[in-house]
Short mmCIF file of C-alpha atoms and ligand atoms in Angstrom, two decimals:
data_model
loop_
_atom_site.label_atom_id
_atom_site.label_comp_id
_atom_site.label_asym_id
_atom_site.label_seq_id
_atom_site.Cartn_x
_atom_site.Cartn_y
_atom_site.Cartn_z
CA MET A 155 17.56 -12.85 20.29
CA ALA A 156 18.43 -10.78 22.81
CA ARG A 157 17.47 -7.70 21.40
CA ALA A 158 13.62 -7.67 21.13
CA ALA A 159 13.88 -6.85 24.81
CA ALA A 160 13.58 -3.39 23.89
CA SER A 161 9.73 -2.16 23.92
CA PRO A 162 7.63 -1.18 21.21
CA GLU A 163 7.56 2.58 21.57
CA ASP A 164 11.84 3.24 22.89
CA LEU A 165 11.78 1.70 18.97
CA LEU A 166 9.46 3.95 17.84
CA SER A 167 11.29 6.85 19.88
CA GLY A 168 14.52 5.44 17.99
CA ALA A 169 13.11 5.46 14.33
CA VAL A 170 11.64 9.36 14.52
CA GLY A 171 15.60 9.90 16.08
CA GLY A 172 16.85 8.57 12.40
CA ASP A 173 17.77 4.95 13.96
CA ARG A 174 17.56 2.98 10.61
CA ALA A 175 17.75 -0.34 12.17
CA SER A 176 15.14 0.56 14.88
CA LEU A 177 13.26 1.87 11.59
CA ALA A 178 13.52 -1.63 10.41
CA ARG A 179 12.45 -3.57 13.72
CA VAL A 180 9.76 -1.19 14.19
CA LEU A 181 8.27 -2.02 10.93
CA SER A 182 9.19 -5.85 11.15
CA LEU A 183 6.76 -4.68 14.17
CA VAL A 184 3.41 -4.16 11.85
CA GLU A 185 4.40 -6.61 10.07
CA ARG A 186 4.15 -8.90 12.49
CA GLY A 187 1.13 -8.04 13.71
CA GLY A 188 -0.95 -8.62 17.13
CA GLY A 189 -0.25 -6.76 20.47
CA PRO A 190 3.09 -5.68 19.57
CA ALA A 191 1.63 -3.52 16.19
CA ARG A 192 -1.10 -2.18 18.28
CA ALA A 193 1.69 -0.73 20.72
CA VAL A 194 3.00 0.39 17.42
CA ALA A 195 -0.48 1.68 15.90
CA ARG A 196 -0.62 3.71 19.39
CA ALA A 197 3.03 5.05 19.42
CA VAL A 198 3.08 6.35 16.35
CA ALA A 199 -0.19 8.65 16.77
CA GLY A 200 1.15 10.03 19.73
CA ALA A 201 4.30 10.69 18.35
CA LEU A 202 2.13 12.47 15.28
CA ASP A 203 0.27 14.30 17.80
CA GLY A 204 -2.55 15.44 15.92
CA ARG A 205 -0.44 16.84 13.66
CA GLY A 206 -1.89 13.83 10.76
CA GLU A 207 0.04 11.77 7.93
CA ARG A 208 3.32 13.84 7.90
CA ALA A 209 3.73 11.89 4.90
CA TYR A 210 2.73 12.70 1.13
CA THR A 211 2.25 8.37 0.00
CA VAL A 212 3.02 7.61 -3.93
CA GLY A 213 0.90 3.94 -4.87
CA ILE A 214 3.16 2.19 -7.87
CA THR A 215 1.09 -0.29 -9.40
CA GLY A 216 0.31 -2.35 -12.44
CA SER A 217 0.72 -5.68 -14.13
CA PRO A 218 3.99 -8.47 -12.85
CA GLY A 219 7.37 -6.88 -15.23
CA ALA A 220 5.91 -4.00 -16.16
CA GLY A 221 8.79 -1.60 -15.22
CA LYS A 222 7.32 -0.46 -11.09
CA SER A 223 10.95 -0.57 -9.52
CA THR A 224 12.53 0.54 -12.50
CA LEU A 225 10.42 3.55 -12.61
CA THR A 226 10.53 3.82 -8.91
CA SER A 227 14.38 3.87 -8.76
CA ALA A 228 14.10 6.20 -10.80
CA LEU A 229 12.12 8.67 -9.22
CA ILE A 230 14.06 8.17 -6.27
CA ASP A 231 16.57 10.21 -7.94
CA VAL A 232 13.86 13.01 -9.12
CA VAL A 233 13.07 13.54 -5.26
CA ARG A 234 16.65 13.14 -3.85
CA ALA A 235 17.55 15.94 -6.08
CA ARG A 236 15.01 18.48 -4.97
CA GLY A 237 16.60 17.41 -1.70
CA GLU A 238 14.08 15.58 -0.40
CA ARG A 239 13.95 12.54 2.42
CA VAL A 240 11.94 9.14 0.46
CA ALA A 241 11.04 5.93 1.80
CA VAL A 242 9.83 2.76 -0.90
CA LEU A 243 7.45 0.09 0.67
CA ALA A 244 7.86 -2.86 -1.54
CA VAL A 245 4.58 -4.67 -0.87
CA ASP A 246 3.73 -8.36 -2.24
CA PRO A 247 1.45 -10.02 -0.57
CA SER A 248 1.85 -13.61 -2.70
CA SER A 249 5.50 -14.50 -0.72
CA PRO A 250 4.74 -15.47 2.57
CA PHE A 251 8.35 -14.24 3.00
CA THR A 252 11.05 -10.84 2.83
CA GLY A 253 12.46 -11.79 -0.08
CA GLY A 254 11.66 -13.82 -3.28
CA ALA A 255 10.30 -11.76 -5.63
CA ILE A 256 11.32 -8.86 -4.24
CA LEU A 257 15.05 -9.42 -3.59
CA GLY A 258 15.53 -8.15 -7.48
CA ASP A 259 13.57 -4.94 -6.40
CA ARG A 260 16.24 -4.67 -3.79
CA VAL A 261 19.14 -4.80 -5.83
CA ARG A 262 18.03 -2.56 -8.42
CA MET A 263 17.15 0.19 -5.43
CA GLY A 264 20.85 -0.59 -3.89
CA ASP A 265 21.75 1.93 -5.67
CA HIS A 266 20.18 4.14 -3.18
CA ALA A 267 21.72 2.16 0.23
CA LEU A 268 23.86 4.61 0.89
CA ASP A 269 21.66 7.77 1.01
CA ASP A 270 20.33 7.98 4.80
CA ALA A 271 17.71 10.26 3.09
CA VAL A 272 16.27 6.84 1.53
CA PHE A 273 15.00 4.32 2.77
CA VAL A 274 13.54 0.74 1.03
CA ARG A 275 11.39 -1.25 2.93
CA SER A 276 10.12 -5.31 1.35
CA MET A 277 6.65 -6.69 3.53
CA ALA A 278 5.10 -9.41 2.85
CA THR A 279 1.86 -10.99 3.98
CA ARG A 280 2.31 -13.07 7.19
CA GLY A 281 -1.43 -14.02 7.40
CA HIS A 282 -2.39 -12.20 10.62
CA LEU A 283 -5.21 -10.04 11.31
CA GLY A 284 -6.11 -8.02 8.78
CA GLY A 285 -2.57 -9.16 6.60
CA LEU A 286 -1.31 -6.54 4.85
CA ALA A 287 -4.71 -3.71 3.94
CA VAL A 288 -3.55 -3.68 8.34
CA ALA A 289 -0.21 -3.18 8.39
CA ALA A 290 1.13 -1.56 4.60
CA PRO A 291 -0.97 2.14 5.50
CA GLU A 292 0.51 1.15 9.24
CA ALA A 293 4.02 1.35 7.91
CA VAL A 294 3.16 4.43 6.18
CA ARG A 295 2.09 6.22 9.20
CA VAL A 296 5.53 4.87 10.90
CA LEU A 297 7.68 5.73 7.56
CA GLY A 298 6.15 9.48 7.98
CA SER A 299 6.85 10.04 11.79
CA ALA A 300 10.26 8.75 11.05
CA GLY A 301 10.64 12.47 8.74
CA PHE A 302 10.46 11.14 5.03
CA HIS A 303 8.85 13.46 2.95
CA TRP A 304 7.45 11.19 0.94
CA VAL A 305 6.78 7.23 0.83
CA LEU A 306 6.58 5.34 -2.57
CA VAL A 307 4.36 2.16 -1.99
CA GLU A 308 5.21 -0.32 -5.13
CA THR A 309 2.42 -3.57 -5.57
CA VAL A 310 3.32 -7.00 -6.88
CA GLY A 311 0.79 -8.14 -9.36
CA VAL A 312 -2.74 -7.50 -8.96
CA GLY A 313 -4.56 -9.05 -7.21
CA GLN A 314 -7.62 -7.77 -5.27
CA VAL A 315 -5.04 -6.85 -2.47
CA GLU A 316 -2.92 -5.13 -4.84
CA VAL A 317 -5.63 -2.72 -6.13
CA GLU A 318 -6.80 -2.53 -1.90
CA VAL A 319 -3.22 -1.58 -0.95
CA ALA A 320 -2.65 0.06 -3.95
CA GLY A 321 -5.34 2.90 -3.69
CA GLN A 322 -4.54 3.39 0.07
CA THR A 323 -2.09 6.25 -1.20
CA ASP A 324 -2.50 9.54 -1.52
CA THR A 325 -1.63 9.51 -5.16
CA THR A 326 -1.97 6.41 -7.42
CA VAL A 327 0.10 5.77 -10.43
CA VAL A 328 -1.05 3.07 -12.53
CA VAL A 329 1.92 1.56 -14.95
CA VAL A 330 1.76 -0.01 -18.62
CA ASN A 331 3.41 -1.38 -21.25
CA PRO A 332 2.74 -0.81 -24.88
CA GLY A 333 1.26 -4.43 -26.82
CA TRP A 334 -1.45 -6.42 -26.18
CA GLY A 335 -3.94 -4.87 -24.62
CA ASP A 336 -2.45 -3.86 -21.24
CA ALA A 337 -4.14 -0.94 -20.95
CA VAL A 338 -7.61 -3.24 -20.70
CA GLN A 339 -5.95 -6.05 -19.14
CA ALA A 340 -5.68 -3.06 -16.37
CA ALA A 341 -9.17 -1.74 -16.90
CA LYS A 342 -10.52 -5.33 -16.03
CA ALA A 343 -8.06 -5.57 -12.43
CA GLY A 344 -9.98 -2.35 -11.32
CA LEU A 345 -6.44 -0.44 -11.57
CA THR A 346 -8.06 1.62 -14.22
CA GLU A 347 -10.48 3.03 -10.61
CA ILE A 348 -7.66 3.86 -8.75
CA ALA A 349 -5.34 5.93 -10.25
CA ASP A 350 -4.65 9.70 -10.61
CA VAL A 351 -1.56 8.98 -12.92
CA PHE A 352 -0.86 6.49 -16.03
CA VAL A 353 2.12 5.66 -17.40
CA VAL A 354 3.32 3.82 -20.49
CA ASN A 355 6.29 2.62 -19.15
CA LYS A 356 8.83 0.94 -21.80
CA ALA A 357 8.16 3.54 -24.83
CA ASP A 358 10.99 2.31 -26.42
CA ARG A 359 8.97 -0.50 -27.35
CA PRO A 360 6.13 -0.64 -30.18
CA GLY A 361 3.34 0.53 -29.46
CA ALA A 362 2.92 3.70 -26.73
CA ALA A 363 0.99 4.90 -28.94
CA GLU A 364 -1.49 2.73 -29.11
CA ALA A 365 -1.54 1.97 -24.83
CA GLU A 366 -2.17 5.86 -24.87
CA ALA A 367 -4.88 5.08 -26.82
CA ASP A 368 -6.71 2.40 -25.12
CA LEU A 369 -5.98 4.10 -22.13
CA ARG A 370 -8.40 7.36 -23.43
CA ARG A 371 -11.09 5.32 -24.10
CA VAL A 372 -10.73 3.59 -21.45
CA LEU A 373 -10.99 6.85 -19.18
CA GLU A 374 -13.68 7.95 -21.60
CA LEU A 375 -15.81 4.54 -21.13
CA SER A 376 -15.17 5.12 -17.22
CA GLY A 377 -16.79 8.79 -17.66
CA ALA A 378 -14.86 9.57 -14.37
CA ALA A 379 -16.21 12.53 -12.52
CA GLY A 380 -14.82 15.64 -10.41
CA SER A 381 -11.60 18.13 -11.46
CA TRP A 382 -9.01 15.59 -11.96
CA ARG A 383 -8.01 14.70 -15.30
CA PRO A 384 -5.83 11.65 -15.08
CA PRO A 385 -2.57 12.40 -17.31
CA ILE A 386 -1.17 9.65 -19.70
CA LEU A 387 2.54 9.72 -19.54
CA ARG A 388 5.18 7.97 -21.77
CA THR A 389 8.83 6.95 -20.22
CA THR A 390 11.76 4.54 -20.98
CA ALA A 391 11.97 3.90 -16.80
CA THR A 392 15.15 2.12 -17.65
CA ARG A 393 17.04 5.20 -19.52
CA GLY A 394 14.94 7.65 -16.56
CA GLU A 395 13.26 9.01 -19.85
CA GLY A 396 10.06 10.66 -19.27
CA VAL A 397 10.55 10.05 -15.31
CA ALA A 398 10.70 13.39 -13.75
CA GLY A 399 7.36 14.36 -15.79
CA VAL A 400 5.58 11.63 -13.53
CA TRP A 401 6.94 13.17 -10.42
CA GLU A 402 5.32 16.86 -11.51
CA ALA A 403 2.09 15.42 -12.25
CA VAL A 404 2.10 14.13 -8.82
CA ARG A 405 2.62 16.85 -7.32
CA ARG A 406 0.27 18.95 -9.35
CA HIS A 407 -2.03 16.02 -8.32
CA ARG A 408 -1.14 16.79 -4.91
CA ASP A 409 -1.55 20.18 -5.10
CA GLU A 410 -4.66 20.08 -6.51
CA GLN A 411 -5.87 17.87 -4.15
CA ALA A 412 -4.58 20.03 -1.11
CA ALA A 413 -6.66 22.81 -2.65
CA SER A 414 -9.69 21.37 -2.68
CA GLY A 415 -9.73 19.91 -0.04
CA GLY A 416 -9.73 16.21 -1.82
CA LEU A 417 -6.91 14.91 0.97
CA ASP A 418 -8.02 15.20 3.95
CA GLU A 419 -11.73 13.81 2.35
CA ARG A 420 -9.64 10.96 1.01
CA ARG A 421 -7.30 10.01 3.99
CA ARG A 422 -10.29 10.82 6.56
CA ARG A 423 -11.87 7.90 3.68
CA ARG A 424 -9.19 6.09 3.93
CA ALA A 425 -8.89 5.23 8.08
CA ALA A 426 -12.48 4.79 7.77
CA ASP A 427 -11.98 1.37 5.31
CA GLU A 428 -8.40 0.55 8.06
CA ILE A 429 -11.38 0.64 11.07
CA THR A 430 -14.23 -1.26 9.00
CA ARG A 431 -11.03 -3.55 7.89
CA LEU A 432 -9.65 -4.02 11.48
CA VAL A 433 -13.49 -4.29 12.57
CA GLY A 434 -14.17 -7.56 10.08
CA ALA A 435 -11.02 -8.84 11.01
CA ARG A 436 -11.57 -9.03 14.73
CA LEU A 437 -15.15 -10.07 14.45
CA LEU A 438 -13.90 -12.87 11.79
CA GLU A 439 -11.06 -13.93 14.45
CA ARG A 440 -14.22 -13.50 17.49
CA SER A 441 -16.39 -16.15 15.52
CA GLY A 442 -13.69 -19.06 15.22
CA ALA A 443 -13.21 -18.83 18.79
CA ILE A 444 -17.32 -18.88 19.59
CA THR A 445 -17.34 -21.64 17.01
CA ALA A 446 -14.77 -23.64 18.27
CA GLY A 447 -15.60 -24.96 21.52
CA ASP A 448 -16.89 -28.41 23.42
CA ARG A 449 -20.78 -26.94 23.35
CA ALA A 450 -20.74 -25.88 19.87
CA ALA A 451 -19.70 -29.37 18.90
CA GLU A 452 -22.78 -30.53 20.40
CA LEU A 453 -24.78 -27.77 19.25
CA ALA A 454 -23.45 -29.04 15.79
CA ALA A 455 -23.73 -32.69 16.24
CA ALA A 456 -27.71 -31.92 17.75
CA VAL A 457 -28.37 -29.82 14.58
CA ALA A 458 -27.19 -32.86 12.20
CA ARG A 459 -29.44 -35.03 14.31
CA GLY A 460 -32.70 -32.54 13.79
CA ASP A 461 -32.93 -31.88 17.83
CA THR A 462 -32.73 -28.15 16.86
CA ASP A 463 -32.19 -25.20 13.91
CA PRO A 464 -28.91 -23.92 12.92
CA TRP A 465 -29.77 -20.23 13.88
CA THR A 466 -30.93 -21.86 17.60
CA ALA A 467 -27.19 -22.98 17.87
CA ALA A 468 -25.45 -19.50 16.50
CA ASP A 469 -28.21 -17.65 18.76
CA GLU A 470 -27.21 -19.85 21.90
CA LEU A 471 -23.67 -20.03 21.09
CA LEU A 472 -23.45 -16.04 20.41
CA ALA A 473 -25.63 -14.75 24.19
CA ALA A 474 -22.78 -17.70 25.62
CA ALA A 475 -19.75 -15.38 24.22
CA ALA A 476 -17.29 -13.43 26.05
CA PRO A 477 -16.76 -9.51 25.33
CA ASP A 478 -14.65 -8.60 22.46
CA PRO A 479 -11.55 -7.75 24.93
N1 GTP B 126 12.61 -2.01 -22.31
C1 GTP B 126 12.88 -1.62 -21.33
N2 GTP B 126 12.33 -2.42 -20.45
C2 GTP B 126 12.21 -1.90 -18.86
C3 GTP B 126 12.23 -0.78 -18.92
N3 GTP B 126 11.72 -0.53 -17.56
C4 GTP B 126 12.04 -1.90 -17.15
N4 GTP B 126 11.89 -2.63 -18.04
C5 GTP B 126 12.75 -4.03 -17.68
O1 GTP B 126 11.77 -4.36 -17.23
C6 GTP B 126 11.93 -5.82 -16.45
C7 GTP B 126 11.21 -5.53 -14.78
O2 GTP B 126 11.18 -4.50 -14.80
P1 GTP B 126 11.12 -4.22 -13.26
O3 GTP B 126 11.25 -2.75 -12.89
O4 GTP B 126 11.78 -5.19 -12.54
O5 GTP B 126 9.35 -4.72 -13.31
P2 GTP B 126 7.73 -4.35 -11.69
O6 GTP B 126 6.83 -4.18 -12.65
O7 GTP B 126 8.79 -3.41 -10.75
O8 GTP B 126 7.76 -6.15 -11.73
P3 GTP B 126 7.76 -7.09 -10.48
O9 GTP B 126 7.60 -6.25 -9.45
O10 GTP B 126 8.01 -8.49 -10.67
O11 GTP B 126 5.88 -7.07 -11.12
C8 GTP B 126 13.57 -5.41 -16.18
O12 GTP B 126 14.09 -5.92 -17.04
C9 GTP B 126 13.33 -4.04 -16.72
O13 GTP B 126 14.76 -3.71 -17.35
C10 GTP B 126 11.93 0.13 -20.08
O14 GTP B 126 11.22 1.75 -19.56
N5 GTP B 126 11.93 0.26 -20.86
MG1 MG B 127 9.03 -4.68 -9.06
#
C-alpha cells in the first residue's frame, strides 16, 4: 500500500487533530506491534506531555453472549446525551483477525456510525510481543489523545487474557445473566475480584433476583475490603432499561476514586503491570534468540552425551549473549 508512507508520528498528529482515518491507522500499528507500535507509544507520551491519561476507561466484561455489546451500545446513547465523546475498543483475544465474532458487534454499534463523537474499533491478537495485554492499554492512550473522554473496553469471552485486559481499566463492569449459576461462573473466572460494578442483564428473563442474590453471596464470601462496595444493577439492555443507572454507578465510582486518590494509585499499578509484561515479553524473545544458534545445538548434544550439564550450558550461552538492543 502506497499510503503506508506516513510515519507513526504524522498519523498520530492527524488522529489528535480529529482525522478518523489516521486514528484507525494508528490503532492498526499498535495492534501489529513491533517498531511502529513503539514509535506510536513514544509519540503518544509526547502528545500527553505529562498531563496523564486523558480518557477514563470502563471495562465491560462477562460471559459470552451476556449482552456486553448491547449494553455498550446503550451506554453510548447515555454518554452522547450528555454531550461527551466516547470510543469503544472491542477486544477479542481468540480471533486471529479483526472480524469474525466481532462483526456482529460492529453491526449493532453501527447505529452510531455517522456520529463524529463516537468511534468503535475491534482489536484482535496478532501474536506479537506481549499481545493484547500490551496493545489494548496503548490503544486506550491513543484514543484519549484523540480527544475521547471515555473509552469503553469490551472483552469477549472469559479467559485469562480477557480478565487481564478488562481489569486494566479505571472502572470494570462485570455483566452476568439470570439463571444457572452465571454469577458463580463469573466468580470462578476471577471476574468478581475485578468488578467495580455488577450488571445483571436480561432482567426481562426469570431468575434476575436469584442472580443478584448469588452475586451478593459471592461478594460477602470474598470479603472485599475498601470503601467502595460494588453495586449490583439490573438491566434490560435491548430496551435500554436500567442503563442510565449503570452509567451513574460508573460515574460515582470515578468520583469516589478521584477523591480518595485511588484512581492515581490504580493507574500507577497498571503502568507497573504493563512494564512488567513488556520486560517479560522481551526477555522471552531474547531467550529464543540466545538458544537458537549453532553453539546452543552443540551444547545440547554435549548435555545429551553427558559431557556437560544444562546449567553450565545455560551459563555459557547467557555469558556470550549480546545485550538487549
Ligand atoms: N432478552 C434479552 N436479550 C438480550 C438482552 N441484552 C442482550 N440480549 C441479547 O443477547 C444476545 C447477545 O447479546 P450481545 O450484546 O451480542 O452479547 P455479548 O456479551 O456482546 O456477546 P459476545 O460479544 O459474543 O460475548 C443478543 O441476541 C441480544 O439481543 C436483554 O436485556 N434481554
Ligand atoms: Mg459482544
